[in-house]
Short mmCIF file of C-alpha atoms in Angstrom, two decimals:
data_model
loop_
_atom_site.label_atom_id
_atom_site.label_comp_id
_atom_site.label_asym_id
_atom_site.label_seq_id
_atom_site.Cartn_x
_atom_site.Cartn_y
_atom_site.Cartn_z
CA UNK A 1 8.59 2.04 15.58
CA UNK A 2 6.43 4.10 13.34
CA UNK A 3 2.53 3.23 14.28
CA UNK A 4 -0.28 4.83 12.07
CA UNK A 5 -4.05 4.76 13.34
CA UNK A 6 -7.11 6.01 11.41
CA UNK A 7 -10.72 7.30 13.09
CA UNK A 8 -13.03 6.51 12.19
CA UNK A 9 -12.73 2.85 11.06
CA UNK A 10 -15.98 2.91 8.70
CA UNK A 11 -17.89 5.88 8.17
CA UNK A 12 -21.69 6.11 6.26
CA UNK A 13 -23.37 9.47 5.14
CA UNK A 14 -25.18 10.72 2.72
CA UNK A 15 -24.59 12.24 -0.48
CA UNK A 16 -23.21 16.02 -0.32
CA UNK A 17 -21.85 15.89 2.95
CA UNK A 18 -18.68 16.93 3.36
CA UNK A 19 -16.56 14.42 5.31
CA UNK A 20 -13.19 15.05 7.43
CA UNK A 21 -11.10 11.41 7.41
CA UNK A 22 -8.45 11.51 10.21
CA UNK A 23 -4.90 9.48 10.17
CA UNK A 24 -2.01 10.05 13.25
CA UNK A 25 1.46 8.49 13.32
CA UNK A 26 3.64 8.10 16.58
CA UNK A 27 7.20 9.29 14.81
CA UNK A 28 7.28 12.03 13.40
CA UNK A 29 10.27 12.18 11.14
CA UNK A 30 8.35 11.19 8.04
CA UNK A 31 9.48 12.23 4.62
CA UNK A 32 6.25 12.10 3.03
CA UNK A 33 2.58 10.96 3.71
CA UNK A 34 0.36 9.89 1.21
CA UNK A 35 -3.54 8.92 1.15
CA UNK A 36 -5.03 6.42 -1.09
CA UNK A 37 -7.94 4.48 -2.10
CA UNK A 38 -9.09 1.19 -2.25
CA UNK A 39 -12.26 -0.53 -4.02
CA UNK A 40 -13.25 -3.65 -2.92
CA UNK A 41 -10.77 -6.51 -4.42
CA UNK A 42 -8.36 -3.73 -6.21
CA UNK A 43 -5.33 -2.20 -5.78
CA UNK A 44 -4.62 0.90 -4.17
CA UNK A 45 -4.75 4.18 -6.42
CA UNK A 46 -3.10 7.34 -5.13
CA UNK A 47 -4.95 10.16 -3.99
CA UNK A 48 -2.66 12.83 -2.46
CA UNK A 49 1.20 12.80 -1.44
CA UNK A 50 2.08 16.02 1.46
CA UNK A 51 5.86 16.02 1.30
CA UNK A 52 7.27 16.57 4.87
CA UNK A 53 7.92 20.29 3.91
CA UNK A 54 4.81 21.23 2.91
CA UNK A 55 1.53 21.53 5.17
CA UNK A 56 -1.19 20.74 2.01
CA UNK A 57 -2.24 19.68 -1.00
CA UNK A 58 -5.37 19.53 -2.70
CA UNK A 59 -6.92 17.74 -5.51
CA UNK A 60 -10.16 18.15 -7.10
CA UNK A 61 -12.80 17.57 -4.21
CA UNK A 62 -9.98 16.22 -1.84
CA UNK A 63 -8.09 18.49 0.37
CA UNK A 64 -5.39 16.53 2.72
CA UNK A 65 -3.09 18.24 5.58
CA UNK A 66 -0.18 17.06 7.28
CA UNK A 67 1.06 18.43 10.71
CA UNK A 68 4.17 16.71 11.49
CA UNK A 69 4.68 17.98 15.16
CA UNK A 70 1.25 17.02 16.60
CA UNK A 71 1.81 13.51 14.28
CA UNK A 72 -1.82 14.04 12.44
CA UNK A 73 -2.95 14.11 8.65
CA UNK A 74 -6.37 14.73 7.70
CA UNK A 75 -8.32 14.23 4.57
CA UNK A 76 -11.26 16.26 4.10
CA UNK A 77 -13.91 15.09 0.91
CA UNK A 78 -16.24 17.90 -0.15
CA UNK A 79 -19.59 17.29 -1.62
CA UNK A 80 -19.42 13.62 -0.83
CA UNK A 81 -20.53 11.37 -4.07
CA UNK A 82 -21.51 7.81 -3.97
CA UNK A 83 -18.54 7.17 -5.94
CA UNK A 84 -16.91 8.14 -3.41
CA UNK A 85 -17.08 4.83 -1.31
CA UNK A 86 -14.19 2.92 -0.65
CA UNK A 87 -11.57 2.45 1.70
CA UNK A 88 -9.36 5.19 2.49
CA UNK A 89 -5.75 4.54 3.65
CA UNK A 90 -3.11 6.75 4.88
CA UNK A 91 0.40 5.71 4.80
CA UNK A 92 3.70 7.69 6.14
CA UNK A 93 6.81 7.38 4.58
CA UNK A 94 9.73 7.02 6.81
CA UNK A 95 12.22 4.53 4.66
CA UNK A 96 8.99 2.56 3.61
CA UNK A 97 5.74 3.53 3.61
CA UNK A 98 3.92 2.49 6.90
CA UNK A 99 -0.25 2.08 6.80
CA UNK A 100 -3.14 2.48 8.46
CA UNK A 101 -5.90 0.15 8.76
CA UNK A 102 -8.16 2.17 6.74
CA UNK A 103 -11.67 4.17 7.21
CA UNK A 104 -14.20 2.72 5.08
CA UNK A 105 -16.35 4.98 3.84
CA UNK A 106 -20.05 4.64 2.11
CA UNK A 107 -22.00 7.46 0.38
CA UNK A 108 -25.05 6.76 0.13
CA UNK A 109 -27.97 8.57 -2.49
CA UNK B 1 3.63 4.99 -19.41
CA UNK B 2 2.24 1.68 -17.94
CA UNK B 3 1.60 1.30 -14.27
CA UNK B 4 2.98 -1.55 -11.96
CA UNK B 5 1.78 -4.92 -13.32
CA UNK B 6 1.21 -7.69 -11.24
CA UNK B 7 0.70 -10.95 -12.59
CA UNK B 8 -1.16 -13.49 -11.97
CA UNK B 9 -4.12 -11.73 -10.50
CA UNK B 10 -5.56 -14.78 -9.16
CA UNK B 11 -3.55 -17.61 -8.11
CA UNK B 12 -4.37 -20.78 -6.61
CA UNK B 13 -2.10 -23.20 -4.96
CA UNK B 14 -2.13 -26.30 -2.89
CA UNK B 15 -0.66 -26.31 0.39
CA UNK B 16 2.95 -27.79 -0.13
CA UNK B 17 3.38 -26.12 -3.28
CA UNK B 18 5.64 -23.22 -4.20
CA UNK B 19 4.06 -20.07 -5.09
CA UNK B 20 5.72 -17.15 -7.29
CA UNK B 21 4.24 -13.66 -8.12
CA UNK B 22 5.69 -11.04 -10.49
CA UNK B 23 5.88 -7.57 -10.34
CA UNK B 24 7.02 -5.35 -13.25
CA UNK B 25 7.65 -1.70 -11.75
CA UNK B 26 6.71 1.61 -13.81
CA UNK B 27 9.61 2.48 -15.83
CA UNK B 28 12.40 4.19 -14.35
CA UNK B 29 11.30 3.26 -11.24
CA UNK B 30 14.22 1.16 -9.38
CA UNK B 31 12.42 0.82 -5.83
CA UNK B 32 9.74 -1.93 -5.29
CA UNK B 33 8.36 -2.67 -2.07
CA UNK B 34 6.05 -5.56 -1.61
CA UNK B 35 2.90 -5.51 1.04
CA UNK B 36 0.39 -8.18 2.10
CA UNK B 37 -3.19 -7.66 3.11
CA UNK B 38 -4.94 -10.50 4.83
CA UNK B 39 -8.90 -10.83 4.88
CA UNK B 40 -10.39 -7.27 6.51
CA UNK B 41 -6.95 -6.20 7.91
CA UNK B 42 -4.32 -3.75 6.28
CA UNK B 43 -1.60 -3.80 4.53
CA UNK B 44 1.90 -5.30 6.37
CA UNK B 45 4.99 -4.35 5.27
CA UNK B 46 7.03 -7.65 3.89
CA UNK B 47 10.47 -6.57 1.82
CA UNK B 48 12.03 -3.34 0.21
CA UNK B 49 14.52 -4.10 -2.88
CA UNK B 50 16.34 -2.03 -5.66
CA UNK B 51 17.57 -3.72 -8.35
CA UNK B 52 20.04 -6.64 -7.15
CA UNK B 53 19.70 -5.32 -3.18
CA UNK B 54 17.51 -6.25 -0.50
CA UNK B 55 17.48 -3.32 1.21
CA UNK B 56 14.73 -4.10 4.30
CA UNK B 57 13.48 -6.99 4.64
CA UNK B 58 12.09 -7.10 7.86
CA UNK B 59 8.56 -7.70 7.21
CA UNK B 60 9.21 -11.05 5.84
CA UNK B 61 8.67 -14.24 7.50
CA UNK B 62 11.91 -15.83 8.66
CA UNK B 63 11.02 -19.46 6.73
CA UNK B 64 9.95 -19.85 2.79
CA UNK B 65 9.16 -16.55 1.73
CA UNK B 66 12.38 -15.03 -0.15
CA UNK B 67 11.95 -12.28 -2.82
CA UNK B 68 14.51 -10.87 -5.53
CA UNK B 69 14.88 -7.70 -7.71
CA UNK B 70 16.99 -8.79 -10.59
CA UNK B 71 19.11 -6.67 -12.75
CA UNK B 72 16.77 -7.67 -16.12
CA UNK B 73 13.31 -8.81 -15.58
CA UNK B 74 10.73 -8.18 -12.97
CA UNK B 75 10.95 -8.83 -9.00
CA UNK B 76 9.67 -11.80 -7.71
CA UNK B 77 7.92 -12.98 -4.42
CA UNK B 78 8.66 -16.40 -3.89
CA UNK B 79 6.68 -18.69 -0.82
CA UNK B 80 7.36 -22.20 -1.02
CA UNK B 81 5.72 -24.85 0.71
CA UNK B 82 2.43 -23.21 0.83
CA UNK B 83 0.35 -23.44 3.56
CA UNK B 84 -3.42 -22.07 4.37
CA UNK B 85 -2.71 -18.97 6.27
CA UNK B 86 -0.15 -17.92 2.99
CA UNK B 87 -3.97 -16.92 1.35
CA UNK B 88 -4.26 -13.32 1.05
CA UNK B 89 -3.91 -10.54 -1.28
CA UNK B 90 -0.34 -9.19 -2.30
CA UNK B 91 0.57 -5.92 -3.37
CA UNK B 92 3.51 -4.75 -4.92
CA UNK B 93 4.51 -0.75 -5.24
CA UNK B 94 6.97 1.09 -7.10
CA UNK B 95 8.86 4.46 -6.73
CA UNK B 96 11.68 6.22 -8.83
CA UNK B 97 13.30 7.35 -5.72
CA UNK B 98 13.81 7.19 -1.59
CA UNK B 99 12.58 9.81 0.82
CA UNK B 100 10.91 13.03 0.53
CA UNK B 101 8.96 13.41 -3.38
CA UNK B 102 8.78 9.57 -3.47
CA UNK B 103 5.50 8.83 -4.80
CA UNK B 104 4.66 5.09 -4.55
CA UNK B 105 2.17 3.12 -6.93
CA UNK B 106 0.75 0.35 -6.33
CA UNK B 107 -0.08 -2.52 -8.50
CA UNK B 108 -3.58 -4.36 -8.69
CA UNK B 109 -2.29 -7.40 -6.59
CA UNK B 110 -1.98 -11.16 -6.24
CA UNK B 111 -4.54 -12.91 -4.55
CA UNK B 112 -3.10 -15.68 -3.77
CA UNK B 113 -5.38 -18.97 -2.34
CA UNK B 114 -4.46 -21.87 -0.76
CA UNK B 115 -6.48 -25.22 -1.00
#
């Protein structure tokens, strides 16, 4: 049974940091894992999707990795805005997409 | 290209009655999951369907929570007999496809409240 766990649960810096998010899954034989957001009261938006081939991908200020055999994605913000703050979710994708409990993150000015 | 629409957005319900919630997924899409997040926890894993097919539902409670996919229309999470701990936020994704470049989306959710 797929388990995913994220560290830390609720994070709090200051602007401009840059910030390293950290999500690990027990199986791996995942297709795909993907990282999202949540505001407070909305829906999730996607952030990033790392098919199981690939090791990467970036977007803008966000950067995610996947590394299947050790069972560990990480999402790493640069130059951390106060926009920034939400809750960040990781999910892997075996036949349907299995979540974390989230890190909540604040960025403060 | 709209995105997966949820509706209602806010629904309130007294315990007893039935409760449905819509989800239209993004077009071409013929996968739609549905997830519910309780109060400061994540999001759990209810029921998987393509169109006409239940294809996992093993996240649903056993009693009064059924869900279809329909051939026409939009898929629909059904709880009947409502009771408090029902209240929570639901979430419904879609994806075009199964396994590896399946991208999900996520609608802006139900949140659903009991009285």
């Amino acid at each position: 049974k797929q388990e995913v766990t994220q560290i830390p649960a609720a994070l709090s810096v200051p602007e401009g940091e840059n910030l390293v998010l950290n999500c690990s899954f027990t199986d791996s034989a995942i297709y795909n894992l993907q990282w999202f957001r949540q505001d407070p009261g909305k829906g999730l938006t996607s952030l990033l999707l790392i098919q199981s081939s690939q090791r990467e991908q970036t977007s803008g200020r966000l950067n995610a990795s996947l590394d299947k055999s050790s069972g560990r994605s990480t999402l790493y913000i640069a130059a951390s805005q106060p926009g920034d703050s939400a809750t960040y979710l990781c999910a892997a994708l075996p036949d349907k997409l299995i979540f974390g409990t989230g890190t909540r993150l604040q960025v403060f000015p | 290209n709209a995105g997966v629409m949820q509706n209602p957005r806010h629904l309130v319900r007294r315990r007893g009655q039935e409760a449905r919630l819509r989800c239209s997924p993004m077009k071409g899409h013929s996968h739609v999951y549905w997830y519910r997040q309780l109060p400061e926890e994540g999001l759990k894993f209810m029921v998987y369907l393509q169109k006409e097919n239940i294809i996992d539902e093993s996240g649903m409670p056993k009693e009064r929570f059924s869900a279809e996919f329909p051939k026409e229309g939009p898929s629909i999470l059904r709880i009947q007999q409502v009771v408090r701990g029902d209240s929570a936020a639901y979430f419904c994704a879609s994806s075009p496809l199964r396994g590896e470049n399946t991208e999900a989306f996520f609608g802006q959710g139900t949140r659903l409240t009991v009285v």
